[in-house]
Tab-separated table of C-alpha atoms in Angstrom:
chain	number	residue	atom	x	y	z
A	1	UNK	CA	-10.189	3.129	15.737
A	2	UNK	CA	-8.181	4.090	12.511
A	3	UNK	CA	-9.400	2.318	9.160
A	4	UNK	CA	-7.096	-0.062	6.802
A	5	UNK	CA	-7.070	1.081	3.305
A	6	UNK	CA	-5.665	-0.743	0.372
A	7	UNK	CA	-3.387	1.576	-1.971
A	8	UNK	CA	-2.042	0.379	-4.575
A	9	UNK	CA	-0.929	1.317	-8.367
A	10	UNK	CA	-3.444	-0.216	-11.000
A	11	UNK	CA	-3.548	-0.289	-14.656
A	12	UNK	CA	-6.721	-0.160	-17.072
A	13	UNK	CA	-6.599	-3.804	-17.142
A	14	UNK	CA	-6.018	-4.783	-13.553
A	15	UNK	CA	-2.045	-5.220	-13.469
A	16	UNK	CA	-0.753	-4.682	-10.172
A	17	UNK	CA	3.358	-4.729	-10.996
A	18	UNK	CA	4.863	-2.010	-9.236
A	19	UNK	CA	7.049	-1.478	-12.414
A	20	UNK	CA	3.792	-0.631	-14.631
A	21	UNK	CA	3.279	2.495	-12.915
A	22	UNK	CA	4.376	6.084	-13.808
A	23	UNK	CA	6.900	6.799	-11.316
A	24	UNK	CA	7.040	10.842	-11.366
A	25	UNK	CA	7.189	13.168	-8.966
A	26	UNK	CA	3.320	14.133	-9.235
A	27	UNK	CA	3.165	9.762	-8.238
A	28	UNK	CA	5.296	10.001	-5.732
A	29	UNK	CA	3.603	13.311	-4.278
A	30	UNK	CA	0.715	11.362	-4.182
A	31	UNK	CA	1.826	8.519	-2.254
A	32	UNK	CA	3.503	10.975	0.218
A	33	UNK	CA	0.564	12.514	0.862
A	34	UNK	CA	-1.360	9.298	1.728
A	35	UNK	CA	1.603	8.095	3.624
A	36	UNK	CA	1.504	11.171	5.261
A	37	UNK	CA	-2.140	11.346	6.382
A	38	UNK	CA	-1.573	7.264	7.640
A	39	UNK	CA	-0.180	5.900	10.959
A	40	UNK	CA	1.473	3.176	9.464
A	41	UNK	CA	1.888	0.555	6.585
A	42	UNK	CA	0.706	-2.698	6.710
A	43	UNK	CA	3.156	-4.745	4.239
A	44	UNK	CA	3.538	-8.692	3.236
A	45	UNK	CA	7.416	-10.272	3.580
A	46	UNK	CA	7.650	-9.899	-0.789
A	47	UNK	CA	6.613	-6.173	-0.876
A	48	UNK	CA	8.687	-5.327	2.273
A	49	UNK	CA	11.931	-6.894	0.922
A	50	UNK	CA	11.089	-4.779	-2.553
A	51	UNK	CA	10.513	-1.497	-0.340
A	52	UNK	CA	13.700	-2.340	1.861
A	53	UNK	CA	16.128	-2.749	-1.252
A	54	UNK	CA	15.563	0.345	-2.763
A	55	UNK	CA	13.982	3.151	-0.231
A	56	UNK	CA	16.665	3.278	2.832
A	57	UNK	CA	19.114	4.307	0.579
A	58	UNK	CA	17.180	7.145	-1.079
A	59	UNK	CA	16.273	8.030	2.142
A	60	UNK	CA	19.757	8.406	3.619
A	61	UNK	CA	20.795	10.044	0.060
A	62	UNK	CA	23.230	7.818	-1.108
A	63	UNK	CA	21.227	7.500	-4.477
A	64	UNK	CA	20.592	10.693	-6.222
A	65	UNK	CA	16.368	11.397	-6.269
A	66	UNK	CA	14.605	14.036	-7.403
A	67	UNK	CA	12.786	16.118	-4.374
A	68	UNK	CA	9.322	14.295	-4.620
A	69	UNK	CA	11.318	10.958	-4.843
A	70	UNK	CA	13.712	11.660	-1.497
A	71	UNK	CA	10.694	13.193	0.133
A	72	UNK	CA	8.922	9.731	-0.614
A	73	UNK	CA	11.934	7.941	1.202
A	74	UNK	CA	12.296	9.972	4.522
A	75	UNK	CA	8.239	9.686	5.226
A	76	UNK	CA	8.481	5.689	4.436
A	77	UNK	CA	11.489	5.634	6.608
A	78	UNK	CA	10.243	7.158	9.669
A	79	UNK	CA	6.465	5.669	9.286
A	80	UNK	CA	5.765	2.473	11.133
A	81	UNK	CA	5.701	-0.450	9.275
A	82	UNK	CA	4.678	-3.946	9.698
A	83	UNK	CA	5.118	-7.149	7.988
A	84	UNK	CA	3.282	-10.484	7.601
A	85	UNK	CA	5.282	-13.244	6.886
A	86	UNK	CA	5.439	-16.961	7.851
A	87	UNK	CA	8.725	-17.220	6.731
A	88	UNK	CA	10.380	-14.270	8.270
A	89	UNK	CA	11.055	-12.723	11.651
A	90	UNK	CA	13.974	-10.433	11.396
A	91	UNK	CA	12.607	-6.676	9.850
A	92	UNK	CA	15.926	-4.575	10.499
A	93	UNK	CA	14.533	-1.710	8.340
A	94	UNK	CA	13.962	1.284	10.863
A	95	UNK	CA	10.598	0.857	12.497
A	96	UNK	CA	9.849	-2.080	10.954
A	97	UNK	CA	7.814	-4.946	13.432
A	98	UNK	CA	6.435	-7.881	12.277
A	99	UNK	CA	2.911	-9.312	13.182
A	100	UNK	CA	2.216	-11.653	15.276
A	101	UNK	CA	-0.259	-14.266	15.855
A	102	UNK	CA	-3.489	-14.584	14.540
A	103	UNK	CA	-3.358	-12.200	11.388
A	104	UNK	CA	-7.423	-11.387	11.809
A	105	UNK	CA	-6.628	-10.520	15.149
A	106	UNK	CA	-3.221	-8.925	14.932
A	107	UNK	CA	-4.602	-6.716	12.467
A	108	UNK	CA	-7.968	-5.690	14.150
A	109	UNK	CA	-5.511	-4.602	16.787
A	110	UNK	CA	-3.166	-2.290	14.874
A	111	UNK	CA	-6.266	-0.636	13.531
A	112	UNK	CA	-7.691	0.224	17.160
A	113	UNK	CA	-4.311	1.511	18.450
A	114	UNK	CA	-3.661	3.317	14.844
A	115	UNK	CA	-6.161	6.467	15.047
A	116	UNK	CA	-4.607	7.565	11.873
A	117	UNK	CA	-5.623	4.339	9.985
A	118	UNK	CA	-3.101	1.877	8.312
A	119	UNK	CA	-2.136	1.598	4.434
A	120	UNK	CA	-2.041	-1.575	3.213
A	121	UNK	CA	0.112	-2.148	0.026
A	122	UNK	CA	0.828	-5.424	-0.756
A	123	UNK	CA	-2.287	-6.881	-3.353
A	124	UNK	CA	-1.915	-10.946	-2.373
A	125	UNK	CA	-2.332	-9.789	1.531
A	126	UNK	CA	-4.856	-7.071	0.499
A	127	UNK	CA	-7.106	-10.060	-0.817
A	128	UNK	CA	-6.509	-12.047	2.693
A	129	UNK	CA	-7.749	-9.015	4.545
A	130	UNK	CA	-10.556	-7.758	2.310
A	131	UNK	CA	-12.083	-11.857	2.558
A	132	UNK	CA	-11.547	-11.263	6.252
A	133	UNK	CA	-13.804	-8.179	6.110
A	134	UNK	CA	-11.195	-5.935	7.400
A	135	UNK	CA	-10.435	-3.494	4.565
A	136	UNK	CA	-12.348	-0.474	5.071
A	137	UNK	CA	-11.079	2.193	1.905
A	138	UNK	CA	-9.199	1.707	-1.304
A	139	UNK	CA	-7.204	4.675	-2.857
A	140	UNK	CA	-6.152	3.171	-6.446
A	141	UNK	CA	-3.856	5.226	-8.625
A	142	UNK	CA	-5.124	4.318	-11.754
A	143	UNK	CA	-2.746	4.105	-14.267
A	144	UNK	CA	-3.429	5.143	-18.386
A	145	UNK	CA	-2.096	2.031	-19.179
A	146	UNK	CA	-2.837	-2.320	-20.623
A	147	UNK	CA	-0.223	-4.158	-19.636
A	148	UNK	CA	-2.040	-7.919	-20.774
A	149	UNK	CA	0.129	-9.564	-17.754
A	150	UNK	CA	-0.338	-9.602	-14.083
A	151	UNK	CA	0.335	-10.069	-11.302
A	152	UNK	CA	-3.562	-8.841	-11.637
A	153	UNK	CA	-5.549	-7.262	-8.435
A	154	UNK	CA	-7.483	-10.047	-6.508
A	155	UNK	CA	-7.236	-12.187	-9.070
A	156	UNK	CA	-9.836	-14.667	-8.217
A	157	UNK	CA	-8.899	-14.084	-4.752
A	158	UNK	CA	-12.310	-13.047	-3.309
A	159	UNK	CA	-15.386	-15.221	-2.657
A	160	UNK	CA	-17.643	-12.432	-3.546
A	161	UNK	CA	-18.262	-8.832	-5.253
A	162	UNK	CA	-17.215	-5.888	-3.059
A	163	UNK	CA	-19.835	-2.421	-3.484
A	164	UNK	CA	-17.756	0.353	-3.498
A	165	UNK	CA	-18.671	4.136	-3.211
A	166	UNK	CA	-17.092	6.891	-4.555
A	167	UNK	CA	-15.639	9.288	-2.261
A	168	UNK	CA	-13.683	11.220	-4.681
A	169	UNK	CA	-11.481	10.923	-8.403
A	170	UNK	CA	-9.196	13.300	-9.374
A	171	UNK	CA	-7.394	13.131	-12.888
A	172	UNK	CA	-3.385	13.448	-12.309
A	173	UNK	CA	-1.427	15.247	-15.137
A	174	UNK	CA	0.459	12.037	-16.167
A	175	UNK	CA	-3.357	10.649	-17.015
A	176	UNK	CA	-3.857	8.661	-14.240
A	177	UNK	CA	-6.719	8.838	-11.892
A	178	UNK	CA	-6.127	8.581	-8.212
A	179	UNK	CA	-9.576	7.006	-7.226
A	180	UNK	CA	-10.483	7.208	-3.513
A	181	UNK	CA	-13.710	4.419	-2.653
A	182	UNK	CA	-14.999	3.303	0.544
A	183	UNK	CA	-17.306	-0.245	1.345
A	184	UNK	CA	-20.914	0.057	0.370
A	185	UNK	CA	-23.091	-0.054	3.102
């Protein structure tokens, strides 16, 4: 059974907008690395529709991107990935499948047939699955940065206080600090 871990971007002061974030190619090398080391992405219908307007087309180079940027694109393109969404069906982006059913246990499921564990990157369906007890790591790129808006991580989301341990932190060159935790036992 593979494990589900919630990566995200993250300012100092919990702001979780994708456009917060340093977006250079020591970032992006980053994210292709985790992406790399994953099975598959887990996604919600508003962060899938972001990813699908902008990444296919770096991917098949009809936007100019630096090499860490376009290298970004092609693993995203040819990872699995798989939406939840009440409202949508249809996921024409290339190996994109939607989930089905009961989201507890559609999502048990991917993890047993995912030996490589599944990223989850969305924050409002991160907060679903970490009150369902199903989020097992969280690799936060934390950025050098206060924002004072949000959308903020979890906020007030959870029913309780998650114990974390650190597996590892390492300081980026940009300043921010790609943190790597696990659950507390």
């Amino acid at each position: 059974m593979g494990s589900l871990t919630f990566s995200i971007n993250v300012t100092l002061d919990g702001c979780i907008d994708h456009r917060e974030g340093i977006a250079d190619d020591e970032t992006h090398a980053h994210f292709t690395a985790l992406l790399d080391q994953a099975g598959a992405m887990l996604w919600g219908r508003t962060t899938y529709e972001m990813m699908e307007s902008a990444w296919p087309a770096v991917a098949r180079g009809d936007v100019e991107a630096p090499a860490a940027i376009r290298e970004w694109a092609l693993q995203l393109e040819a990872k699995p990935k798989y939406v939840v969404s009440a409202t949508r069906s249809d996921f024409p982006w290339n190996n994109s499948h939607p989930m089905e059913g009961d989201l507890r246990t559609a999502v048990q499921d991917l993890k047993d047939r995912t030996p490589d564990g599944v990223l989850v990157g969305s924050g409002r369906l991160a907060a679903g699955l970490d009150r369902m007890d199903l989020i097992d790591e969280y690799r936060f790129l934390v950025q050098p940065r206060i924002t004072g808006h949000g959308p903020t991580l979890y906020k007030g989301l959870l029913d309780s206080t998650r114990r974390l341990e650190l597996i590892s932190a390492v300081p980026l060159s940009n300043g921010a600090i790609a943190a790597h935790y696990r659950r507390a036992a």
